[in-house]
Amino acid sequence: MPLAEENVLVPAMGELIIGLIAFALLAFVLMRYVWPRLEQVYRERRDAIEGGIARAEAAQAEAQRALEQYQAQLAEARNEAAQIRDGARAEAQRIVEELRTQAQEESARIVSRGEEQLRNQRGQVVRELRGEIGSLAVELSERIVGQRLADDEQVRSTVDAFLSDLEQQDQATR
């Protein structure tokens, strides 16, 4: 064969047949063994990624639920704390009012007792003064008259009448 007749672009027929058989064999092996394995690895990878995304979404949803539950519990705790504070304030106010009432009652009782003691002491002082004034009046009368006034009962009634007149005059001037 001359050089001019041979075309470099067209391979020889033997090479072409061997190349086609090798290509068919390689394609068969790839399609039979390699391609299914690649598909399986691809599916597993896709499932792992999708499962990871689903798990991440589930974890995020769970975290969101936990956050909402925490916020609800926090709001409930705040409400309970406010109720406890309000209850404590009301209790403190009630105790203050109760103590104020007790103090007023005790004060009134002390004042009443003091007034009673004052009346008793005043009555005692008035009685003592009447007795002394009566004695002094009798003694003064005896000195003026120059003799002993014998009837103590009569003297006492005269002195009492005199003191009653003085008290009436004193009350009239007030």
PDB file of C-alpha atoms in Angstrom:
ATOM      1  CA  MET A   1       0.000   0.000   0.000  1.00  0.00           C
ATOM      2  CA  PRO A   2       1.285   3.213  -0.929  1.00  0.00           C
ATOM      3  CA  LEU A   3       1.537   6.029   1.440  1.00  0.00           C
ATOM      4  CA  ALA A   4      -0.802   8.213  -0.369  1.00  0.00           C
ATOM      5  CA  GLU A   5      -3.671   5.827  -0.144  1.00  0.00           C
ATOM      6  CA  GLU A   6      -3.532   5.331   3.580  1.00  0.00           C
ATOM      7  CA  ASN A   7      -5.629   7.783   5.579  1.00  0.00           C
ATOM      8  CA  VAL A   8      -4.324   8.561   9.056  1.00  0.00           C
ATOM      9  CA  LEU A   9      -7.671   9.579  10.326  1.00  0.00           C
ATOM     10  CA  VAL A  10      -9.298   6.216   9.717  1.00  0.00           C
ATOM     11  CA  PRO A  11      -7.946   3.497  11.973  1.00  0.00           C
ATOM     12  CA  ALA A  12      -7.166   0.056  10.732  1.00  0.00           C
ATOM     13  CA  MET A  13     -10.018  -2.358  10.780  1.00  0.00           C
ATOM     14  CA  GLY A  14      -8.361  -4.769  13.256  1.00  0.00           C
ATOM     15  CA  GLU A  15      -7.683  -1.970  15.686  1.00  0.00           C
ATOM     16  CA  LEU A  16     -11.219  -0.746  15.314  1.00  0.00           C
ATOM     17  CA  ILE A  17     -12.678  -4.175  16.131  1.00  0.00           C
ATOM     18  CA  ILE A  18     -10.350  -4.698  19.113  1.00  0.00           C
ATOM     19  CA  GLY A  19     -11.138  -1.168  20.358  1.00  0.00           C
ATOM     20  CA  LEU A  20     -14.899  -1.773  20.023  1.00  0.00           C
ATOM     21  CA  ILE A  21     -14.660  -5.103  21.876  1.00  0.00           C
ATOM     22  CA  ALA A  22     -12.518  -3.518  24.630  1.00  0.00           C
ATOM     23  CA  PHE A  23     -14.923  -0.585  24.856  1.00  0.00           C
ATOM     24  CA  ALA A  24     -17.945  -2.905  25.046  1.00  0.00           C
ATOM     25  CA  LEU A  25     -16.229  -4.998  27.691  1.00  0.00           C
ATOM     26  CA  LEU A  26     -15.263  -1.908  29.674  1.00  0.00           C
ATOM     27  CA  ALA A  27     -18.797  -0.493  29.314  1.00  0.00           C
ATOM     28  CA  PHE A  28     -20.273  -3.830  30.462  1.00  0.00           C
ATOM     29  CA  VAL A  29     -18.014  -3.981  33.563  1.00  0.00           C
ATOM     30  CA  LEU A  30     -18.730  -0.345  34.378  1.00  0.00           C
ATOM     31  CA  MET A  31     -22.490  -0.780  33.975  1.00  0.00           C
ATOM     32  CA  ARG A  32     -22.636  -4.097  35.741  1.00  0.00           C
ATOM     33  CA  TYR A  33     -20.376  -3.485  38.748  1.00  0.00           C
ATOM     34  CA  VAL A  34     -19.201   0.111  39.054  1.00  0.00           C
ATOM     35  CA  TRP A  35     -22.317   2.096  38.092  1.00  0.00           C
ATOM     36  CA  PRO A  36     -24.654   0.295  40.633  1.00  0.00           C
ATOM     37  CA  ARG A  37     -22.067   0.768  43.348  1.00  0.00           C
ATOM     38  CA  LEU A  38     -21.763   4.497  42.508  1.00  0.00           C
ATOM     39  CA  GLU A  39     -25.560   4.757  42.542  1.00  0.00           C
ATOM     40  CA  GLN A  40     -25.721   3.053  45.932  1.00  0.00           C
ATOM     41  CA  VAL A  41     -23.027   5.329  47.395  1.00  0.00           C
ATOM     42  CA  TYR A  42     -24.818   8.356  45.879  1.00  0.00           C
ATOM     43  CA  ARG A  43     -28.170   7.269  47.436  1.00  0.00           C
ATOM     44  CA  GLU A  44     -26.549   6.619  50.830  1.00  0.00           C
ATOM     45  CA  ARG A  45     -24.856   9.998  50.716  1.00  0.00           C
ATOM     46  CA  ARG A  46     -28.073  11.726  49.671  1.00  0.00           C
ATOM     47  CA  ASP A  47     -30.009   9.885  52.405  1.00  0.00           C
ATOM     48  CA  ALA A  48     -27.360  10.802  54.978  1.00  0.00           C
ATOM     49  CA  ILE A  49     -27.476  14.448  53.947  1.00  0.00           C
ATOM     50  CA  GLU A  50     -31.277  14.535  53.832  1.00  0.00           C
ATOM     51  CA  GLY A  51     -31.451  12.614  57.123  1.00  0.00           C
ATOM     52  CA  GLY A  52     -28.956  15.029  58.658  1.00  0.00           C
ATOM     53  CA  ILE A  53     -31.043  17.939  57.460  1.00  0.00           C
ATOM     54  CA  ALA A  54     -34.193  16.289  58.787  1.00  0.00           C
ATOM     55  CA  ARG A  55     -32.481  15.571  62.106  1.00  0.00           C
ATOM     56  CA  ALA A  56     -31.208  19.145  62.230  1.00  0.00           C
ATOM     57  CA  GLU A  57     -34.706  20.431  61.489  1.00  0.00           C
ATOM     58  CA  ALA A  58     -36.156  18.113  64.157  1.00  0.00           C
ATOM     59  CA  ALA A  59     -33.491  19.228  66.631  1.00  0.00           C
ATOM     60  CA  GLN A  60     -34.222  22.858  65.757  1.00  0.00           C
ATOM     61  CA  ALA A  61     -37.967  22.270  66.204  1.00  0.00           C
ATOM     62  CA  GLU A  62     -37.273  20.540  69.547  1.00  0.00           C
ATOM     63  CA  ALA A  63     -35.047  23.436  70.603  1.00  0.00           C
ATOM     64  CA  GLN A  64     -37.799  25.868  69.603  1.00  0.00           C
ATOM     65  CA  ARG A  65     -40.358  23.893  71.652  1.00  0.00           C
ATOM     66  CA  ALA A  66     -37.954  23.823  74.606  1.00  0.00           C
ATOM     67  CA  LEU A  67     -37.432  27.584  74.265  1.00  0.00           C
ATOM     68  CA  GLU A  68     -41.178  28.200  74.159  1.00  0.00           C
ATOM     69  CA  GLN A  69     -41.685  25.908  77.154  1.00  0.00           C
ATOM     70  CA  TYR A  70     -38.888  27.702  79.027  1.00  0.00           C
ATOM     71  CA  GLN A  71     -40.413  31.079  78.209  1.00  0.00           C
ATOM     72  CA  ALA A  72     -43.834  29.850  79.350  1.00  0.00           C
ATOM     73  CA  GLN A  73     -42.348  28.534  82.596  1.00  0.00           C
ATOM     74  CA  LEU A  74     -40.458  31.795  83.066  1.00  0.00           C
ATOM     75  CA  ALA A  75     -43.653  33.797  82.532  1.00  0.00           C
ATOM     76  CA  GLU A  76     -45.480  31.512  84.961  1.00  0.00           C
ATOM     77  CA  ALA A  77     -42.690  31.907  87.522  1.00  0.00           C
ATOM     78  CA  ARG A  78     -42.859  35.680  87.114  1.00  0.00           C
ATOM     79  CA  ASN A  79     -46.627  35.576  87.631  1.00  0.00           C
ATOM     80  CA  GLU A  80     -46.213  33.423  90.724  1.00  0.00           C
ATOM     81  CA  ALA A  81     -43.516  35.760  92.041  1.00  0.00           C
ATOM     82  CA  ALA A  82     -45.810  38.746  91.455  1.00  0.00           C
ATOM     83  CA  GLN A  83     -48.649  36.942  93.252  1.00  0.00           C
ATOM     84  CA  ILE A  84     -46.359  36.060  96.140  1.00  0.00           C
ATOM     85  CA  ARG A  85     -45.151  39.676  96.327  1.00  0.00           C
ATOM     86  CA  ASP A  86     -48.731  40.957  96.255  1.00  0.00           C
ATOM     87  CA  GLY A  87     -49.731  38.442  98.910  1.00  0.00           C
ATOM     88  CA  ALA A  88     -46.769  39.439 101.067  1.00  0.00           C
ATOM     89  CA  ARG A  89     -47.645  43.118 100.678  1.00  0.00           C
ATOM     90  CA  ALA A  90     -51.264  42.438 101.600  1.00  0.00           C
ATOM     91  CA  GLU A  91     -50.159  40.335 104.573  1.00  0.00           C
ATOM     92  CA  ALA A  92     -47.743  43.063 105.666  1.00  0.00           C
ATOM     93  CA  GLN A  93     -50.502  45.672 105.347  1.00  0.00           C
ATOM     94  CA  ARG A  94     -52.859  43.458 107.339  1.00  0.00           C
ATOM     95  CA  ILE A  95     -50.225  42.958 110.043  1.00  0.00           C
ATOM     96  CA  VAL A  96     -49.533  46.705 110.172  1.00  0.00           C
ATOM     97  CA  GLU A  97     -53.248  47.426 110.493  1.00  0.00           C
ATOM     98  CA  GLU A  98     -53.604  44.741 113.149  1.00  0.00           C
ATOM     99  CA  LEU A  99     -50.632  46.109 115.100  1.00  0.00           C
ATOM    100  CA  ARG A 100     -51.984  49.649 114.729  1.00  0.00           C
ATOM    101  CA  THR A 101     -55.367  48.512 116.043  1.00  0.00           C
ATOM    102  CA  GLN A 102     -53.726  46.683 118.950  1.00  0.00           C
ATOM    103  CA  ALA A 103     -51.595  49.746 119.714  1.00  0.00           C
ATOM    104  CA  GLN A 104     -54.664  51.987 119.672  1.00  0.00           C
ATOM    105  CA  GLU A 105     -56.544  49.581 121.927  1.00  0.00           C
ATOM    106  CA  GLU A 106     -53.582  49.373 124.295  1.00  0.00           C
ATOM    107  CA  SER A 107     -53.241  53.157 124.245  1.00  0.00           C
ATOM    108  CA  ALA A 108     -56.941  53.582 125.014  1.00  0.00           C
ATOM    109  CA  ARG A 109     -56.653  51.011 127.803  1.00  0.00           C
ATOM    110  CA  ILE A 110     -53.620  52.803 129.283  1.00  0.00           C
ATOM    111  CA  VAL A 111     -55.346  56.191 129.033  1.00  0.00           C
ATOM    112  CA  SER A 112     -58.485  54.749 130.614  1.00  0.00           C
ATOM    113  CA  ARG A 113     -56.461  53.176 133.400  1.00  0.00           C
ATOM    114  CA  GLY A 114     -54.592  56.459 133.904  1.00  0.00           C
ATOM    115  CA  GLU A 115     -57.830  58.430 134.025  1.00  0.00           C
ATOM    116  CA  GLU A 116     -59.255  55.940 136.512  1.00  0.00           C
ATOM    117  CA  GLN A 117     -56.167  56.211 138.700  1.00  0.00           C
ATOM    118  CA  LEU A 118     -56.297  59.992 138.396  1.00  0.00           C
ATOM    119  CA  ARG A 119     -59.966  60.040 139.472  1.00  0.00           C
ATOM    120  CA  ASN A 120     -59.188  57.736 142.388  1.00  0.00           C
ATOM    121  CA  GLN A 121     -56.215  59.831 143.461  1.00  0.00           C
ATOM    122  CA  ARG A 122     -58.206  63.040 143.040  1.00  0.00           C
ATOM    123  CA  GLY A 123     -61.043  61.626 145.146  1.00  0.00           C
ATOM    124  CA  GLN A 124     -58.552  60.542 147.780  1.00  0.00           C
ATOM    125  CA  VAL A 125     -56.861  63.962 147.752  1.00  0.00           C
ATOM    126  CA  VAL A 126     -60.258  65.699 147.959  1.00  0.00           C
ATOM    127  CA  ARG A 127     -61.216  63.508 150.933  1.00  0.00           C
ATOM    128  CA  GLU A 128     -57.912  64.183 152.649  1.00  0.00           C
ATOM    129  CA  LEU A 129     -58.206  67.900 151.957  1.00  0.00           C
ATOM    130  CA  ARG A 130     -61.777  67.972 153.250  1.00  0.00           C
ATOM    131  CA  GLY A 131     -60.644  66.302 156.416  1.00  0.00           C
ATOM    132  CA  GLU A 132     -57.745  68.705 156.841  1.00  0.00           C
ATOM    133  CA  ILE A 133     -59.835  71.744 155.915  1.00  0.00           C
ATOM    134  CA  GLY A 134     -62.509  70.599 158.312  1.00  0.00           C
ATOM    135  CA  SER A 135     -59.951  70.135 161.079  1.00  0.00           C
ATOM    136  CA  LEU A 136     -58.369  73.476 160.318  1.00  0.00           C
ATOM    137  CA  ALA A 137     -61.768  75.196 160.179  1.00  0.00           C
ATOM    138  CA  VAL A 138     -62.779  73.706 163.514  1.00  0.00           C
ATOM    139  CA  GLU A 139     -59.446  74.634 165.040  1.00  0.00           C
ATOM    140  CA  LEU A 140     -59.718  78.137 163.641  1.00  0.00           C
ATOM    141  CA  SER A 141     -63.286  78.423 164.885  1.00  0.00           C
ATOM    142  CA  GLU A 142     -62.243  77.237 168.338  1.00  0.00           C
ATOM    143  CA  ARG A 143     -59.524  79.851 168.457  1.00  0.00           C
ATOM    144  CA  ILE A 144     -61.877  82.546 167.310  1.00  0.00           C
ATOM    145  CA  VAL A 145     -64.663  81.509 169.665  1.00  0.00           C
ATOM    146  CA  GLY A 146     -62.271  80.551 172.404  1.00  0.00           C
ATOM    147  CA  GLN A 147     -63.948  77.338 173.400  1.00  0.00           C
ATOM    148  CA  ARG A 148     -64.056  73.762 172.274  1.00  0.00           C
ATOM    149  CA  LEU A 149     -66.777  72.834 169.840  1.00  0.00           C
ATOM    150  CA  ALA A 150     -68.060  69.644 171.335  1.00  0.00           C
ATOM    151  CA  ASP A 151     -70.215  67.933 168.729  1.00  0.00           C
ATOM    152  CA  ASP A 152     -67.934  66.417 166.070  1.00  0.00           C
ATOM    153  CA  GLU A 153     -70.901  65.235 163.999  1.00  0.00           C
ATOM    154  CA  GLN A 154     -72.428  68.702 163.877  1.00  0.00           C
ATOM    155  CA  VAL A 155     -69.045  70.236 163.066  1.00  0.00           C
ATOM    156  CA  ARG A 156     -68.481  67.735 160.324  1.00  0.00           C
ATOM    157  CA  SER A 157     -71.880  68.415 158.705  1.00  0.00           C
ATOM    158  CA  THR A 158     -71.268  72.181 158.877  1.00  0.00           C
ATOM    159  CA  VAL A 159     -67.857  71.796 157.270  1.00  0.00           C
ATOM    160  CA  ASP A 160     -69.272  69.517 154.561  1.00  0.00           C
ATOM    161  CA  ALA A 161     -72.023  72.036 153.799  1.00  0.00           C
ATOM    162  CA  PHE A 162     -69.432  74.803 153.617  1.00  0.00           C
ATOM    163  CA  LEU A 163     -67.232  72.771 151.263  1.00  0.00           C
ATOM    164  CA  SER A 164     -70.238  71.884 149.083  1.00  0.00           C
ATOM    165  CA  ASP A 165     -71.039  75.572 148.769  1.00  0.00           C
ATOM    166  CA  LEU A 166     -67.433  76.249 147.758  1.00  0.00           C
ATOM    167  CA  GLU A 167     -67.556  73.505 145.113  1.00  0.00           C
ATOM    168  CA  GLN A 168     -70.828  74.848 143.693  1.00  0.00           C
ATOM    169  CA  GLN A 169     -69.355  78.336 143.459  1.00  0.00           C
ATOM    170  CA  ASP A 170     -66.227  76.951 141.829  1.00  0.00           C
ATOM    171  CA  GLN A 171     -68.310  75.012 139.230  1.00  0.00           C
ATOM    172  CA  ALA A 172     -70.472  78.048 138.561  1.00  0.00           C
ATOM    173  CA  THR A 173     -67.437  80.180 137.738  1.00  0.00           C
ATOM    174  CA  ARG A 174     -66.051  77.689 135.273  1.00  0.00           C
TER     175      ARG A 174
END
